[in-house]
Amino acid sequence: MSEIMRMIPFENMVEWMLDEYKDQGSIFGIRKDKMYKNKSGKNVVMFGDEISSPVGPAAGPNAQLAQNIVASYLAGSRFIELKTVQVMDGEELRNCIPRPCINAQDEGFNVEWSTELTVEEAQSEYIKAWFAVQVIAKELGISNQRDFAYNMSVGYDLAGIQTPKIDGYIEGMKDASNTKVFKECQEYLLNNLGQFKNVTKDDVMAISPNICQSITLSTMHGCPPEEIEKIARYLMKEKNIHTFVKCNPTLLGYEFAKNILSEMGYGFEFGTHHFDNDLQYDDGIAMIKRLMEFGASLNLSFGVKLTNTFAMPINNKELPGEEMYMSGRSLYPLTISLANKLSKAFDGKLPISFSGGADHFNIEDIIKTGIQPITFATTILKPGGYERIKQLADDVEGAMKGEFKGIDLEALNTLATDVVNNKHHLKSARPVESRKTDSVLLLFDCAKAPCKDGGCPINQQIPEYLQLVSDKKYDEAFKVIATDNASPAVTGTICDHQCQHKCTRLDYDTSLEIRNMKKIAVMNAQDKFIASMKVANIASDKKVAIVGAGPGGVATALFLRRNGVDVTIFEKRQEAYGIVKYVIPGFRISDEIINKDVDMAKKAGVRFEFGVDENISVANLKKDYDYVVLAIGAWKEGVSPVKEGAENLKDALAFLEDFKSNDGKISLGKTVAVIGGGDVAMDCARAAKRVPGVEKVMIVYRRTKAFMPAQPEEKADALADGVEFKELLGPVSYKDGVLTCEYMELGERDASGRKSVKGTGKTTTINIDTVVGATGARIDTTLFEKNSVKLDSKGYPVINTNNESGLAGVYIAGDCKAGASTIVKAIADGKVIAEDILGKVGLKADFVRYSYPQDEKTIYDRKGVLADKRGDESDGKRCLVCDQICEICCDVCPNRANVVVKVDSGFNQKHQILHIDGMCNECGNCGVFCPHTGNPYKDKITLFWTEEDFVNSTNKGFVQTGDKTFKVRKEDGSIVDYTLDEKGVISDQMSAVLKTVLKDYDYYTMSL
């Protein structure tokens, strides 16, 4: 089965490291520029070991296999918590773990626990890495002596720990000199010193067999305090080893945990079960005190590991199973709070090993409190992967202070007190859950920038213009923008920027400020661009009439006219841009901005006729025009949100138009309620706050704020303006100034991902002077019906993929197509229609695709580096240029099972992804972050190390069966025998990858 991990023999591992470094300048994907070397000479002392950094991987997936540990060390880890071992191991344990078992999309969730290897195999991996790290550190000049330490982790009860299996493991890690693997590694290195330039016999012989000086005890939920204490005493007295006991965040108590997570926006649902059955705080304090005294009597250190992951039910299908374990940025407030509470109880003298949401944005502050070591898992399971560790090691290097001297209680208390307002740990810091798009993950050529491919309806060339703006090449940047965007000024100001919700930087810190970068280009270059525009010559005798001068109509017209088609827009109002012009408040977008885009269309040669009869006849238009585009918007009042008193409500669009046309000088009374939770509702509420005499404005919504469809920034702006949010209230009636609402409650999530909602039968009343209904505008179908445009059961026009209706040559664009939508989607309609009409009249559309390749080293240097948004044109320097180099699946794989193969020819992209089956345990992490719908560990071309694994898999790929022979599962799923250079048996692409692997990456291949 593909979840079975095959261990790399030590000989192969050493050759792999040396060959990859020589050929690629990397080791297990860690590039030499991302390899950490302590430059300050500062260190920390852990149990007598001087180590050059107090950071490293927690006992999890990044410390399970030898290559994981090597990669972790190279990137900067110097305190390495080895993955937990227990009596249940190997196949027995693997069968208990559902797949996928990791989801680190935002908060970390997992359903795995101890090592999936046998205990003997785990020990072998740890010892192989012990040797590999020391020789590669010496060879590369990272350190001339061991500058790291291991910490082993065992569980879960005394009986299991005392078995020969676990006892042998502990003793073997304390002194490995008699273990088979230690002798084999030592012998291999001594016999192959010729492979090294800087490693001598003395260096090899100096590698100590005393591998672990410390241990962390991990126990199951509900383990009695007597059992925990008994095990800790056993480890210190009988095993003579420094000991940490891993504590659960449940020590904080249910109410505290529930309240702080809720206050920070996490909608976790969990009960009191673990809080009631886990170690209780008072018992824990007494136990820790006794164990500290006991350890001191033996000249051993005792401390606590804070914290274990947080157990909670699986309610939203994050992972298979019934219960999962939470980690990452949502665990941090619990862990730092518990660290603070325990440190106060022990006057700062309790040693703490910290692991709970540490990352770049908090690790320096944590280390300055005196807490050490600090380990992590979730952050290095995200894009950037192991290479994030270098930044973390750099962050703390200046703050290292040798041995543990106690904790700065004031500094720690400040961290714990301020955590509820820490922007990096609030749930709202991430505006969306998944960044995935709906594209299929291809076997080859899969790199893409999801911001423009899947995120932007008009496929704006975002990485290209971000680079140009960041280089202050505004004129060139605007040219790129205007190629695809007929409303750059408008979208640079109020676009809903779904591109930013697909940006890879969301998985690092915050998305790039793509909309703002567009605005910068607009303000610096659009006027000049318009001034330089020349009207294109008419290149066709076909003419186009467009009804409606909103964003969709203007976009269609501009794209057609600049390509040589005669276009006229007919608009019933006196100015262009529809709802943008007449409804969206001036505090969101000014006339000056709107006019920039109007002027651009006019300068392109688009003719506007304003004040036309709204009952325009398509048949009459067709007498003078060959094509007609209906872009009339969605202006009809929405369905009333109340059952009684609907006539007393103000419609959202009518209200906003009234507000805008009268400069806000309207009469609303003192209290205003807006029913709805979308962007229009936010506009209404913010507008009402600006009306003279209004004292109180509230949003009334059936669900909670978290499930409001409005953009996060729009909600934030409304709150900043003083708008109140009334959640879980379903409006029932409004009459005589009284709004009656039913209390609602959330249920299961529906198909949209939002929680369903149902009434409780209980009601409340609110005295309100004005109620605005903002639950969605509708399409007025009168014009369609008069002109025989066929409608579907929802009242939407029936159209084909090119937006053409059942009437030949009559197209539909914008909100009137399927209801109120977004500006950029209306522009996308214009682009689709323009391309179709241009094709019909024999003209080629000018949607040029630009190429500004960036230096690969520059892109790689940005990987693994977290940084706050910059707020100016330099923000583009955070761009990861994903369509040039993606490789996220390689970053996030803890086992290094996804690798890059650079193929010289036969592909659109030089960088291809190869999956190495023997290194994969199907944790699923690569699939979480892949921007496509697929899973790289299943869908990418795969190299197998054994025929058994090849047969037991469905992955397309190959296994070597002889010197030049292979079994290959082809793209269609069929299996063939293939001899190298044999023609016509496998595809050219499969052959190219296979040959490249053999030629340039032969260390990936091995027969086990």
PDB file of C-alpha atoms in Angstrom, residues 724-856:
ATOM      1  CA  GLU A 724     -23.827  47.094  15.452  1.00  0.00           C
ATOM      2  CA  PHE A 725     -24.232  43.485  14.333  1.00  0.00           C
ATOM      3  CA  LYS A 726     -27.341  41.709  15.594  1.00  0.00           C
ATOM      4  CA  GLU A 727     -26.671  38.030  14.957  1.00  0.00           C
ATOM      5  CA  LEU A 728     -28.996  35.020  14.857  1.00  0.00           C
ATOM      6  CA  LEU A 729     -32.101  37.131  14.377  1.00  0.00           C
ATOM      7  CA  GLY A 730     -34.576  36.290  11.634  1.00  0.00           C
ATOM      8  CA  PRO A 731     -36.873  39.241  10.795  1.00  0.00           C
ATOM      9  CA  VAL A 732     -40.579  38.404  10.930  1.00  0.00           C
ATOM     10  CA  SER A 733     -42.466  41.684  10.667  1.00  0.00           C
ATOM     11  CA  TYR A 734     -42.093  45.456  10.711  1.00  0.00           C
ATOM     12  CA  LYS A 735     -44.999  47.704  11.537  1.00  0.00           C
ATOM     13  CA  ASP A 736     -45.629  50.767  13.662  1.00  0.00           C
ATOM     14  CA  GLY A 737     -41.892  51.235  14.178  1.00  0.00           C
ATOM     15  CA  VAL A 738     -41.396  47.797  15.717  1.00  0.00           C
ATOM     16  CA  LEU A 739     -39.186  45.141  14.105  1.00  0.00           C
ATOM     17  CA  THR A 740     -40.079  41.665  15.323  1.00  0.00           C
ATOM     18  CA  CYS A 741     -37.402  38.993  14.958  1.00  0.00           C
ATOM     19  CA  GLU A 742     -37.221  35.299  15.702  1.00  0.00           C
ATOM     20  CA  TYR A 743     -34.201  33.962  17.543  1.00  0.00           C
ATOM     21  CA  MET A 744     -32.346  31.553  15.266  1.00  0.00           C
ATOM     22  CA  GLU A 745     -29.848  28.784  15.901  1.00  0.00           C
ATOM     23  CA  LEU A 746     -27.169  27.305  13.703  1.00  0.00           C
ATOM     24  CA  GLY A 747     -27.344  23.736  12.462  1.00  0.00           C
ATOM     25  CA  GLU A 748     -25.177  21.621  10.177  1.00  0.00           C
ATOM     26  CA  ARG A 749     -23.228  23.149   7.312  1.00  0.00           C
ATOM     27  CA  ASP A 750     -25.081  23.341   4.018  1.00  0.00           C
ATOM     28  CA  ALA A 751     -23.762  22.829   0.487  1.00  0.00           C
ATOM     29  CA  SER A 752     -22.297  26.342   0.431  1.00  0.00           C
ATOM     30  CA  GLY A 753     -20.205  25.644   3.517  1.00  0.00           C
ATOM     31  CA  ARG A 754     -22.263  27.983   5.667  1.00  0.00           C
ATOM     32  CA  LYS A 755     -24.137  26.584   8.627  1.00  0.00           C
ATOM     33  CA  SER A 756     -27.818  26.018   8.085  1.00  0.00           C
ATOM     34  CA  VAL A 757     -30.139  27.974  10.307  1.00  0.00           C
ATOM     35  CA  LYS A 758     -33.486  27.257  11.902  1.00  0.00           C
ATOM     36  CA  GLY A 759     -35.910  29.189  14.044  1.00  0.00           C
ATOM     37  CA  THR A 760     -36.366  28.604  17.747  1.00  0.00           C
ATOM     38  CA  GLY A 761     -39.938  29.874  17.915  1.00  0.00           C
ATOM     39  CA  LYS A 762     -38.911  32.592  20.360  1.00  0.00           C
ATOM     40  CA  THR A 763     -39.128  36.224  19.295  1.00  0.00           C
ATOM     41  CA  THR A 764     -37.886  39.640  20.316  1.00  0.00           C
ATOM     42  CA  THR A 765     -38.808  43.180  19.302  1.00  0.00           C
ATOM     43  CA  ILE A 766     -36.672  46.207  18.472  1.00  0.00           C
ATOM     44  CA  ASN A 767     -37.920  49.775  18.113  1.00  0.00           C
ATOM     45  CA  ILE A 768     -36.647  50.999  14.747  1.00  0.00           C
ATOM     46  CA  ASP A 769     -37.392  54.167  12.814  1.00  0.00           C
ATOM     47  CA  THR A 770     -36.224  52.891   9.419  1.00  0.00           C
ATOM     48  CA  VAL A 771     -35.676  49.359   8.144  1.00  0.00           C
ATOM     49  CA  VAL A 772     -33.741  48.721   4.935  1.00  0.00           C
ATOM     50  CA  GLY A 773     -34.091  45.383   3.172  1.00  0.00           C
ATOM     51  CA  ALA A 774     -30.761  44.314   1.669  1.00  0.00           C
ATOM     52  CA  THR A 775     -31.288  40.662   0.867  1.00  0.00           C
ATOM     53  CA  GLY A 776     -30.521  40.810  -2.844  1.00  0.00           C
ATOM     54  CA  ALA A 777     -31.774  42.636  -5.920  1.00  0.00           C
ATOM     55  CA  ARG A 778     -33.637  40.858  -8.704  1.00  0.00           C
ATOM     56  CA  ILE A 779     -33.677  41.073 -12.477  1.00  0.00           C
ATOM     57  CA  ASP A 780     -36.493  42.977 -14.105  1.00  0.00           C
ATOM     58  CA  THR A 781     -37.363  40.582 -16.927  1.00  0.00           C
ATOM     59  CA  THR A 782     -39.758  42.949 -18.693  1.00  0.00           C
ATOM     60  CA  LEU A 783     -37.302  43.822 -21.455  1.00  0.00           C
ATOM     61  CA  PHE A 784     -36.453  40.163 -22.007  1.00  0.00           C
ATOM     62  CA  GLU A 785     -40.091  39.174 -22.208  1.00  0.00           C
ATOM     63  CA  LYS A 786     -40.997  41.983 -24.614  1.00  0.00           C
ATOM     64  CA  ASN A 787     -38.155  40.930 -26.883  1.00  0.00           C
ATOM     65  CA  SER A 788     -38.835  37.164 -26.704  1.00  0.00           C
ATOM     66  CA  VAL A 789     -35.611  36.303 -24.873  1.00  0.00           C
ATOM     67  CA  LYS A 790     -36.168  32.824 -23.469  1.00  0.00           C
ATOM     68  CA  LEU A 791     -35.948  32.548 -19.671  1.00  0.00           C
ATOM     69  CA  ASP A 792     -35.307  29.545 -17.453  1.00  0.00           C
ATOM     70  CA  SER A 793     -37.309  28.473 -14.412  1.00  0.00           C
ATOM     71  CA  LYS A 794     -35.504  31.023 -12.247  1.00  0.00           C
ATOM     72  CA  GLY A 795     -36.286  33.861 -14.606  1.00  0.00           C
ATOM     73  CA  TYR A 796     -32.743  34.058 -15.959  1.00  0.00           C
ATOM     74  CA  PRO A 797     -32.006  34.287 -19.695  1.00  0.00           C
ATOM     75  CA  VAL A 798     -31.069  31.001 -21.338  1.00  0.00           C
ATOM     76  CA  ILE A 799     -27.585  31.449 -22.825  1.00  0.00           C
ATOM     77  CA  ASN A 800     -24.743  29.370 -24.241  1.00  0.00           C
ATOM     78  CA  THR A 801     -21.109  29.364 -23.120  1.00  0.00           C
ATOM     79  CA  ASN A 802     -20.470  32.542 -25.097  1.00  0.00           C
ATOM     80  CA  ASN A 803     -23.347  34.352 -23.353  1.00  0.00           C
ATOM     81  CA  GLU A 804     -25.450  34.277 -26.526  1.00  0.00           C
ATOM     82  CA  SER A 805     -29.187  33.931 -25.961  1.00  0.00           C
ATOM     83  CA  GLY A 806     -31.641  31.859 -27.969  1.00  0.00           C
ATOM     84  CA  LEU A 807     -32.004  34.854 -30.285  1.00  0.00           C
ATOM     85  CA  ALA A 808     -29.162  34.670 -32.776  1.00  0.00           C
ATOM     86  CA  GLY A 809     -26.712  37.515 -32.310  1.00  0.00           C
ATOM     87  CA  VAL A 810     -28.265  38.678 -29.031  1.00  0.00           C
ATOM     88  CA  TYR A 811     -25.993  38.404 -25.992  1.00  0.00           C
ATOM     89  CA  ILE A 812     -26.476  38.870 -22.252  1.00  0.00           C
ATOM     90  CA  ALA A 813     -23.893  40.480 -19.939  1.00  0.00           C
ATOM     91  CA  GLY A 814     -23.592  41.458 -16.299  1.00  0.00           C
ATOM     92  CA  ASP A 815     -26.073  41.208 -13.447  1.00  0.00           C
ATOM     93  CA  CYS A 816     -29.050  40.608 -15.742  1.00  0.00           C
ATOM     94  CA  LYS A 817     -27.541  37.258 -16.697  1.00  0.00           C
ATOM     95  CA  ALA A 818     -28.080  35.436 -13.399  1.00  0.00           C
ATOM     96  CA  GLY A 819     -28.739  38.006 -10.713  1.00  0.00           C
ATOM     97  CA  ALA A 820     -26.643  40.528  -8.834  1.00  0.00           C
ATOM     98  CA  SER A 821     -22.981  39.616  -9.029  1.00  0.00           C
ATOM     99  CA  THR A 822     -19.656  41.449  -9.101  1.00  0.00           C
ATOM    100  CA  ILE A 823     -18.129  44.123 -11.290  1.00  0.00           C
ATOM    101  CA  VAL A 824     -15.269  41.939 -12.428  1.00  0.00           C
ATOM    102  CA  LYS A 825     -17.638  39.132 -13.450  1.00  0.00           C
ATOM    103  CA  ALA A 826     -19.540  41.636 -15.578  1.00  0.00           C
ATOM    104  CA  ILE A 827     -16.247  42.587 -17.240  1.00  0.00           C
ATOM    105  CA  ALA A 828     -15.571  38.884 -17.770  1.00  0.00           C
ATOM    106  CA  ASP A 829     -18.903  38.606 -19.592  1.00  0.00           C
ATOM    107  CA  GLY A 830     -17.800  41.473 -21.797  1.00  0.00           C
ATOM    108  CA  LYS A 831     -14.568  39.699 -22.581  1.00  0.00           C
ATOM    109  CA  VAL A 832     -16.332  36.451 -23.501  1.00  0.00           C
ATOM    110  CA  ILE A 833     -18.866  38.220 -25.720  1.00  0.00           C
ATOM    111  CA  ALA A 834     -16.245  40.379 -27.414  1.00  0.00           C
ATOM    112  CA  GLU A 835     -14.106  37.366 -28.256  1.00  0.00           C
ATOM    113  CA  ASP A 836     -17.099  35.548 -29.727  1.00  0.00           C
ATOM    114  CA  ILE A 837     -18.245  38.473 -31.859  1.00  0.00           C
ATOM    115  CA  LEU A 838     -14.693  39.228 -33.004  1.00  0.00           C
ATOM    116  CA  GLY A 839     -14.329  35.623 -34.075  1.00  0.00           C
ATOM    117  CA  LYS A 840     -17.576  35.794 -36.030  1.00  0.00           C
ATOM    118  CA  VAL A 841     -16.524  38.937 -37.906  1.00  0.00           C
ATOM    119  CA  GLY A 842     -13.079  37.546 -38.666  1.00  0.00           C
ATOM    120  CA  LEU A 843     -11.027  39.656 -36.270  1.00  0.00           C
ATOM    121  CA  LYS A 844      -8.540  38.494 -33.675  1.00  0.00           C
ATOM    122  CA  ALA A 845      -8.927  39.717 -30.107  1.00  0.00           C
ATOM    123  CA  ASP A 846      -5.998  41.663 -28.692  1.00  0.00           C
ATOM    124  CA  PHE A 847      -5.890  39.975 -25.289  1.00  0.00           C
ATOM    125  CA  VAL A 848      -2.109  39.697 -25.321  1.00  0.00           C
ATOM    126  CA  ARG A 849      -0.434  37.477 -22.734  1.00  0.00           C
ATOM    127  CA  TYR A 850       2.708  39.152 -21.432  1.00  0.00           C
ATOM    128  CA  SER A 851       5.766  37.409 -20.103  1.00  0.00           C
ATOM    129  CA  TYR A 852       8.168  38.855 -17.563  1.00  0.00           C
ATOM    130  CA  PRO A 853      10.167  35.872 -16.282  1.00  0.00           C
ATOM    131  CA  GLN A 854      11.713  36.497 -12.918  1.00  0.00           C
ATOM    132  CA  ASP A 855      15.034  35.202 -11.713  1.00  0.00           C
ATOM    133  CA  GLU A 856      14.499  31.760 -10.184  1.00  0.00           C
TER     134      GLU A 856
END
